[in-house]
Amino acid sequence: MFQDSGIGIPAEKLGQIFNRFSQSGETNSRRFGGTGLGLNISKSIVEKMNGLIEVNSKEGAGSEFSFEIAFNKSDRKQSSDSQSTPKEPGDKRLNPIRILLCEDNELNQVLMTKLLSPPHFELTLAKSGLEGVRYLESHSVDLILMDIQMPVMDGYQATDKIRNELNIKAPIIALSANFLIKEKKKCLDAGMDDYLSKPFSQEELFQKIRDWAPAGSVASNTDGEYHPDLQASELPVDLSILSEFSGGNREFELEMIRMFLDQVKSWKEEMKQDISQESFEGIKASSHRLKSSFAVIGAKDEALAQLQVLAENRDLSNIIGVFQGMIEYLDLAIPFLEEKLNKK
């Protein structure tokens, strides 16, 4: 069971909340971010395991989600000398590293959950800086991965509260799609300890965790067993990047592709609306949010960076031109990815 003390869901929306692109109110996408896919994906996963997921909610009083899945009890006993659990010299078990991830991008959440899975890691997800701060008010972690641009409370504001109000000293690694020296300096000045630019490889992520993991944890004793050798592709999408992250898990790759296609569909409609309303902040925010998803899938994201710069300069005519170029590129990339789904 999962409970929150958020805005709640109106009674008339409860029957739609598990639908794709569904949120409890029209303003919530702007206010809280997200694409309205998380609950639909959760329902799909639970139902594939012959389970049932339910929601109880009252507007203004929070929500409660629960699911039931039946499993057969295993007769196997875990071997005391299992090689799947890393150990210290002397047979003393290592401690998993407790990580808080503050990240609003649903695709990135799924990816990081896959990479930072038990028994080596204990990962907690927060969809905004505010949610992360609230979690830290009553929980301890070894490491914090902090996205910079998030709804409600961004990474800088969250770090300020973590350092100056909660007085928490756990290392904070900034995650950002903007690879700028001045932004890295801004992160360090704000109280963060390190910086990881999106897109990053699996090994780059693990190396940062090894650098900051507490002594005696699994991560501090790993020897860097991942050494990806990625090669550029002439295809519209370089899926070798996703393959590296998935570790050869075909179902995981297909689910990530589905999520990406849903995000792109939503982004295209959002961009059309923002352009028609000359909402430069909306254009900048949505393009930034999609950039890391492009990187994970291996799609070309240069135009998204251009859109962010053009939005800052309020250059509507060039925004329209770059967006049209993006549509043309996606007209190639989307069928390529859909073909991969059809070959499952």
GROMACS .gro file of C-alpha atoms in nm:
model
  344
    1MET     CA    1   0.000   0.000   0.000
    2PHE     CA    2   0.118   0.352  -0.084
    3GLN     CA    3  -0.027   0.666   0.072
    4ASP     CA    4   0.034   1.036   0.017
    5SER     CA    5  -0.097   1.359   0.164
    6GLY     CA    6  -0.123   1.542  -0.168
    7ILE     CA    7  -0.406   1.716  -0.352
    8GLY     CA    8  -0.621   1.404  -0.383
    9ILE     CA    9  -0.839   1.298  -0.676
   10PRO     CA   10  -1.195   1.419  -0.739
   11ALA     CA   11  -1.455   1.141  -0.721
   12GLU     CA   12  -1.558   1.195  -1.085
   13LYS     CA   13  -1.197   1.135  -1.197
   14LEU     CA   14  -1.135   0.808  -1.011
   15GLY     CA   15  -1.271   0.598  -1.295
   16GLN     CA   16  -1.026   0.755  -1.543
   17ILE     CA   17  -0.712   0.784  -1.332
   18PHE     CA   18  -0.550   0.466  -1.471
   19ASN     CA   19  -0.601   0.578  -1.833
   20ARG     CA   20  -0.308   0.700  -2.038
   21PHE     CA   21  -0.236   1.074  -2.024
   22SER     CA   22  -0.485   1.110  -1.740
   23GLN     CA   23  -0.431   1.351  -1.451
   24SER     CA   24  -0.674   1.467  -1.184
   25GLY     CA   25  -0.698   1.820  -1.324
   26GLU     CA   26  -0.607   2.012  -1.639
   27THR     CA   27  -0.363   2.238  -1.453
   28ASN     CA   28  -0.173   1.957  -1.284
   29SER     CA   29   0.057   1.879  -1.578
   30ARG     CA   30   0.189   2.235  -1.568
   31ARG     CA   31   0.202   2.254  -1.190
   32PHE     CA   32   0.344   1.914  -1.105
   33GLY     CA   33   0.495   1.791  -1.433
   34GLY     CA   34   0.463   1.437  -1.567
   35THR     CA   35   0.276   1.300  -1.864
   36GLY     CA   36  -0.004   1.105  -1.693
   37LEU     CA   37   0.150   0.766  -1.777
   38GLY     CA   38   0.276   0.642  -1.441
   39LEU     CA   39  -0.046   0.489  -1.310
   40ASN     CA   40  -0.130   0.338  -1.648
   41ILE     CA   41   0.211   0.166  -1.656
   42SER     CA   42   0.169   0.049  -1.295
   43LYS     CA   43  -0.173  -0.101  -1.378
   44SER     CA   44  -0.029  -0.273  -1.684
   45ILE     CA   45   0.255  -0.432  -1.484
   46VAL     CA   46   0.024  -0.550  -1.204
   47GLU     CA   47  -0.231  -0.696  -1.446
   48LYS     CA   48   0.041  -0.879  -1.641
   49MET     CA   49   0.115  -1.058  -1.313
   50ASN     CA   50  -0.258  -1.142  -1.273
   51GLY     CA   51  -0.292  -0.887  -0.996
   52LEU     CA   52  -0.536  -0.611  -0.902
   53ILE     CA   53  -0.458  -0.244  -0.834
   54GLU     CA   54  -0.701  -0.009  -0.657
   55VAL     CA   55  -0.722   0.354  -0.549
   56ASN     CA   56  -0.905   0.533  -0.269
   57SER     CA   57  -0.888   0.910  -0.261
   58LYS     CA   58  -1.058   1.222  -0.137
   59GLU     CA   59  -0.995   1.559  -0.296
   60GLY     CA   60  -0.776   1.770  -0.069
   61ALA     CA   61  -0.694   1.480   0.164
   62GLY     CA   62  -0.451   1.263  -0.033
   63SER     CA   63  -0.467   0.924  -0.202
   64GLU     CA   64  -0.412   0.558  -0.117
   65PHE     CA   65  -0.303   0.304  -0.380
   66SER     CA   66  -0.283  -0.069  -0.317
   67PHE     CA   67  -0.228  -0.380  -0.522
   68GLU     CA   68  -0.249  -0.754  -0.468
   69ILE     CA   69  -0.045  -1.017  -0.654
   70ALA     CA   70  -0.048  -1.388  -0.571
   71PHE     CA   71   0.282  -1.577  -0.571
   72ASN     CA   72   0.366  -1.939  -0.509
   73LYS     CA   73   0.581  -1.993  -0.203
   74SER     CA   74   0.926  -2.114  -0.299
   75ASP     CA   75   1.074  -2.424  -0.138
   76ARG     CA   76   1.427  -2.312  -0.221
   77LYS     CA   77   1.654  -2.193   0.054
   78GLN     CA   78   1.907  -1.923  -0.021
   79SER     CA   79   2.258  -2.052   0.005
   80SER     CA   80   2.468  -1.888   0.271
   81ASP     CA   81   2.759  -1.864   0.028
   82SER     CA   82   2.554  -1.732  -0.264
   83GLN     CA   83   2.772  -1.551  -0.516
   84SER     CA   84   2.488  -1.312  -0.603
   85THR     CA   85   2.543  -1.113  -0.280
   86PRO     CA   86   2.881  -0.936  -0.269
   87LYS     CA   87   3.068  -0.984   0.055
   88GLU     CA   88   3.357  -0.820   0.235
   89PRO     CA   89   3.672  -1.019   0.314
   90GLY     CA   90   3.599  -1.234   0.615
   91ASP     CA   91   3.247  -1.325   0.491
   92LYS     CA   92   3.087  -1.013   0.642
   93ARG     CA   93   2.793  -0.897   0.428
   94LEU     CA   94   2.807  -0.551   0.276
   95ASN     CA   95   2.531  -0.296   0.325
   96PRO     CA   96   2.318  -0.182   0.028
   97ILE     CA   97   2.348   0.190  -0.039
   98ARG     CA   98   2.031   0.389   0.033
   99ILE     CA   99   1.965   0.635  -0.248
  100LEU     CA  100   1.699   0.905  -0.284
  101LEU     CA  101   1.631   0.999  -0.647
  102CYS     CA  102   1.452   1.332  -0.704
  103GLU     CA  103   1.338   1.310  -1.068
  104ASP     CA  104   1.012   1.405  -1.240
  105ASN     CA  105   1.069   1.232  -1.575
  106GLU     CA  106   0.880   0.900  -1.570
  107LEU     CA  107   1.107   0.733  -1.824
  108ASN     CA  108   1.412   0.826  -1.618
  109GLN     CA  109   1.241   0.695  -1.305
  110VAL     CA  110   1.187   0.354  -1.468
  111LEU     CA  111   1.544   0.348  -1.599
  112MET     CA  112   1.702   0.434  -1.263
  113THR     CA  113   1.481   0.179  -1.086
  114LYS     CA  114   1.619  -0.083  -1.323
  115LEU     CA  115   1.982   0.024  -1.274
  116LEU     CA  116   1.970   0.082  -0.898
  117SER     CA  117   1.790  -0.235  -0.795
  118PRO     CA  118   1.834  -0.464  -0.492
  119PRO     CA  119   2.039  -0.620  -0.345
  120HIS     CA  120   2.308  -0.359  -0.412
  121PHE     CA  121   2.082  -0.055  -0.376
  122GLU     CA  122   1.775   0.064  -0.186
  123LEU     CA  123   1.619   0.329  -0.411
  124THR     CA  124   1.345   0.574  -0.313
  125LEU     CA  125   1.178   0.790  -0.580
  126ALA     CA  126   1.058   1.148  -0.534
  127LYS     CA  127   0.879   1.324  -0.819
  128SER     CA  128   0.980   1.674  -0.707
  129GLY     CA  129   1.225   1.848  -0.477
  130LEU     CA  130   0.944   1.908  -0.230
  131GLU     CA  131   0.857   1.538  -0.218
  132GLY     CA  132   1.225   1.459  -0.161
  133VAL     CA  133   1.255   1.711   0.123
  134ARG     CA  134   0.945   1.569   0.291
  135TYR     CA  135   1.087   1.218   0.269
  136LEU     CA  136   1.415   1.330   0.428
  137GLU     CA  137   1.229   1.484   0.721
  138SER     CA  138   1.171   1.132   0.855
  139HIS     CA  139   1.419   0.907   0.669
  140SER     CA  140   1.796   0.875   0.636
  141VAL     CA  141   1.980   0.806   0.309
  142ASP     CA  142   2.341   0.754   0.206
  143LEU     CA  143   2.324   0.947  -0.122
  144ILE     CA  144   2.089   1.186  -0.304
  145LEU     CA  145   2.058   1.207  -0.684
  146MET     CA  146   1.903   1.547  -0.756
  147ASP     CA  147   1.753   1.652  -1.089
  148ILE     CA  148   1.785   2.028  -1.137
  149GLN     CA  149   1.464   2.123  -1.319
  150MET     CA  150   1.155   1.985  -1.147
  151PRO     CA  151   0.803   2.115  -1.082
  152VAL     CA  152   0.690   2.259  -0.745
  153MET     CA  153   1.046   2.278  -0.605
  154ASP     CA  154   1.360   2.257  -0.822
  155GLY     CA  155   1.691   2.098  -0.731
  156TYR     CA  156   1.851   2.421  -0.607
  157GLN     CA  157   1.562   2.498  -0.372
  158ALA     CA  158   1.551   2.140  -0.244
  159THR     CA  159   1.925   2.139  -0.176
  160ASP     CA  160   1.898   2.466   0.016
  161LYS     CA  161   1.633   2.316   0.245
  162ILE     CA  162   1.821   1.987   0.284
  163ARG     CA  163   2.143   2.164   0.383
  164ASN     CA  164   2.016   2.465   0.579
  165GLU     CA  165   1.685   2.355   0.733
  166LEU     CA  166   1.724   1.980   0.774
  167ASN     CA  167   2.104   2.000   0.825
  168ILE     CA  168   2.154   1.678   0.629
  169LYS     CA  169   2.512   1.614   0.514
  170ALA     CA  170   2.448   1.320   0.278
  171PRO     CA  171   2.624   1.369  -0.059
  172ILE     CA  172   2.408   1.524  -0.331
  173ILE     CA  173   2.488   1.455  -0.697
  174ALA     CA  174   2.322   1.695  -0.940
  175LEU     CA  175   2.164   1.552  -1.257
  176SER     CA  176   2.113   1.792  -1.545
  177ALA     CA  177   2.067   1.788  -1.922
  178ASN     CA  178   2.256   2.120  -1.944
  179PHE     CA  179   2.627   2.051  -1.981
  180LEU     CA  180   2.753   2.396  -1.889
  181ILE     CA  181   3.051   2.476  -1.665
  182LYS     CA  182   2.861   2.766  -1.508
  183GLU     CA  183   2.571   2.537  -1.413
  184LYS     CA  184   2.810   2.285  -1.256
  185LYS     CA  185   2.958   2.569  -1.050
  186LYS     CA  186   2.609   2.686  -0.954
  187CYS     CA  187   2.525   2.336  -0.831
  188LEU     CA  188   2.840   2.315  -0.619
  189ASP     CA  189   2.783   2.665  -0.482
  190ALA     CA  190   2.428   2.565  -0.386
  191GLY     CA  191   2.561   2.288  -0.162
  192MET     CA  192   2.567   1.988  -0.395
  193ASP     CA  193   2.879   1.771  -0.393
  194ASP     CA  194   2.910   1.656  -0.754
  195TYR     CA  195   2.754   1.687  -1.098
  196LEU     CA  196   2.651   1.431  -1.360
  197SER     CA  197   2.545   1.554  -1.703
  198LYS     CA  198   2.262   1.381  -1.890
  199PRO     CA  199   2.290   1.168  -2.091
  200PHE     CA  200   2.529   0.957  -1.884
  201SER     CA  201   2.639   0.598  -1.927
  202GLN     CA  202   2.577   0.324  -1.676
  203GLU     CA  203   2.945   0.321  -1.584
  204GLU     CA  204   2.951   0.699  -1.533
  205LEU     CA  205   2.658   0.671  -1.292
  206PHE     CA  206   2.814   0.383  -1.103
  207GLN     CA  207   3.148   0.562  -1.081
  208LYS     CA  208   2.985   0.866  -0.922
  209ILE     CA  209   2.809   0.640  -0.673
  210ARG     CA  210   3.137   0.464  -0.593
  211ASP     CA  211   3.303   0.802  -0.541
  212TRP     CA  212   3.047   0.907  -0.278
  213ALA     CA  213   2.924   0.579  -0.130
  214PRO     CA  214   2.988   0.537   0.244
  215ALA     CA  215   3.261   0.296   0.348
  216GLY     CA  216   3.131  -0.057   0.391
  217SER     CA  217   2.858  -0.032   0.131
  218VAL     CA  218   2.824  -0.249  -0.176
  219ALA     CA  219   2.888   0.042  -0.411
  220SER     CA  220   3.213   0.144  -0.241
  221ASN     CA  221   3.350  -0.207  -0.301
  222THR     CA  222   3.247  -0.262  -0.664
  223ASP     CA  223   3.534  -0.268  -0.907
  224GLY     CA  224   3.371  -0.112  -1.214
  225GLU     CA  225   3.258  -0.419  -1.401
  226TYR     CA  226   3.071  -0.221  -1.670
  227HIS     CA  227   3.275  -0.100  -1.963
  228PRO     CA  228   3.039  -0.010  -2.247
  229ASP     CA  229   3.176   0.023  -2.598
  230LEU     CA  230   2.906   0.219  -2.778
  231GLN     CA  231   2.933   0.294  -3.145
  232ALA     CA  232   2.755   0.566  -3.340
  233SER     CA  233   2.476   0.454  -3.569
  234GLU     CA  234   2.352   0.593  -3.897
  235LEU     CA  235   2.000   0.485  -3.803
  236PRO     CA  236   1.756   0.748  -3.675
  237VAL     CA  237   1.788   0.603  -3.323
  238ASP     CA  238   2.096   0.440  -3.167
  239LEU     CA  239   1.942   0.163  -2.957
  240SER     CA  240   2.281   0.042  -2.832
  241ILE     CA  241   2.250   0.300  -2.554
  242LEU     CA  242   1.922   0.150  -2.432
  243SER     CA  243   2.068  -0.199  -2.472
  244GLU     CA  244   2.353  -0.104  -2.238
  245PHE     CA  245   2.111   0.015  -1.972
  246SER     CA  246   1.882  -0.287  -2.007
  247GLY     CA  247   2.152  -0.551  -1.974
  248GLY     CA  248   1.983  -0.748  -2.253
  249ASN     CA  249   1.635  -0.743  -2.096
  250ARG     CA  250   1.413  -0.730  -2.405
  251GLU     CA  251   1.088  -0.665  -2.217
  252PHE     CA  252   1.244  -0.371  -2.036
  253GLU     CA  253   1.364  -0.225  -2.368
  254LEU     CA  254   1.018  -0.257  -2.524
  255GLU     CA  255   0.853  -0.089  -2.225
  256MET     CA  256   1.101   0.201  -2.243
  257ILE     CA  257   1.031   0.242  -2.615
  258ARG     CA  258   0.654   0.246  -2.548
  259MET     CA  259   0.699   0.511  -2.281
  260PHE     CA  260   0.917   0.718  -2.511
  261LEU     CA  261   0.663   0.708  -2.793
  262ASP     CA  262   0.388   0.814  -2.553
  263GLN     CA  263   0.601   1.101  -2.422
  264VAL     CA  264   0.679   1.221  -2.777
  265LYS     CA  265   0.311   1.214  -2.872
  266SER     CA  266   0.223   1.420  -2.567
  267TRP     CA  267   0.515   1.660  -2.626
  268LYS     CA  268   0.416   1.729  -2.987
  269GLU     CA  269   0.066   1.836  -2.884
  270GLU     CA  270   0.203   2.039  -2.592
  271MET     CA  271   0.449   2.218  -2.822
  272LYS     CA  272   0.177   2.304  -3.074
  273GLN     CA  273  -0.025   2.461  -2.797
  274ASP     CA  274   0.274   2.648  -2.651
  275ILE     CA  275   0.372   2.785  -2.993
  276SER     CA  276   0.018   2.900  -3.067
  277GLN     CA  277   0.005   3.075  -2.729
  278GLU     CA  278   0.366   3.200  -2.753
  279SER     CA  279   0.442   3.037  -2.418
  280PHE     CA  280   0.821   3.051  -2.421
  281GLU     CA  281   0.848   2.916  -2.066
  282GLY     CA  282   0.634   2.618  -2.168
  283ILE     CA  283   0.847   2.553  -2.477
  284LYS     CA  284   1.168   2.568  -2.275
  285ALA     CA  285   1.037   2.346  -1.994
  286SER     CA  286   0.886   2.074  -2.213
  287SER     CA  287   1.193   2.057  -2.441
  288HIS     CA  288   1.423   2.026  -2.141
  289ARG     CA  289   1.204   1.755  -1.989
  290LEU     CA  290   1.212   1.547  -2.307
  291LYS     CA  291   1.588   1.582  -2.365
  292SER     CA  292   1.695   1.313  -2.119
  293SER     CA  293   1.435   1.071  -2.261
  294PHE     CA  294   1.584   1.122  -2.607
  295ALA     CA  295   1.928   1.047  -2.465
  296VAL     CA  296   1.820   0.721  -2.300
  297ILE     CA  297   1.654   0.592  -2.616
  298GLY     CA  298   1.944   0.707  -2.834
  299ALA     CA  299   1.746   0.962  -3.035
  300LYS     CA  300   1.908   1.281  -3.164
  301ASP     CA  301   1.845   1.560  -2.915
  302GLU     CA  302   2.039   1.856  -3.059
  303ALA     CA  303   1.720   2.031  -3.173
  304LEU     CA  304   1.575   2.012  -2.821
  305ALA     CA  305   1.874   2.206  -2.690
  306GLN     CA  306   1.823   2.461  -2.969
  307LEU     CA  307   1.457   2.501  -2.871
  308GLN     CA  308   1.556   2.580  -2.512
  309VAL     CA  309   1.797   2.853  -2.625
  310LEU     CA  310   1.548   2.997  -2.874
  311ALA     CA  311   1.279   3.000  -2.606
  312GLU     CA  312   1.507   3.196  -2.374
  313ASN     CA  313   1.556   3.448  -2.656
  314ARG     CA  314   1.180   3.452  -2.736
  315ASP     CA  315   1.261   3.379  -3.100
  316LEU     CA  316   0.926   3.244  -3.218
  317SER     CA  317   1.000   3.228  -3.592
  318ASN     CA  318   1.309   3.010  -3.545
  319ILE     CA  319   1.130   2.799  -3.283
  320ILE     CA  320   0.868   2.715  -3.546
  321GLY     CA  321   1.142   2.622  -3.795
  322VAL     CA  322   1.332   2.398  -3.551
  323PHE     CA  323   1.009   2.234  -3.434
  324GLN     CA  324   0.917   2.155  -3.795
  325GLY     CA  325   1.261   1.994  -3.836
  326MET     CA  326   1.193   1.790  -3.522
  327ILE     CA  327   0.863   1.668  -3.668
  328GLU     CA  328   1.044   1.557  -3.984
  329TYR     CA  329   1.304   1.371  -3.777
  330LEU     CA  330   1.037   1.206  -3.564
  331ASP     CA  331   0.856   1.099  -3.881
  332LEU     CA  332   1.164   0.877  -3.936
  333ALA     CA  333   1.237   0.781  -3.576
  334ILE     CA  334   0.885   0.685  -3.469
  335PRO     CA  335   0.824   0.423  -3.744
  336PHE     CA  336   1.173   0.284  -3.675
  337LEU     CA  337   1.085   0.236  -3.306
  338GLU     CA  338   0.735   0.107  -3.381
  339GLU     CA  339   0.892  -0.158  -3.604
  340LYS     CA  340   1.105  -0.270  -3.309
  341LEU     CA  341   0.789  -0.309  -3.101
  342ASN     CA  342   0.619  -0.513  -3.375
  343LYS     CA  343   0.913  -0.754  -3.386
  344LYS     CA  344   0.867  -0.854  -3.023
   0.00000   0.00000   0.00000
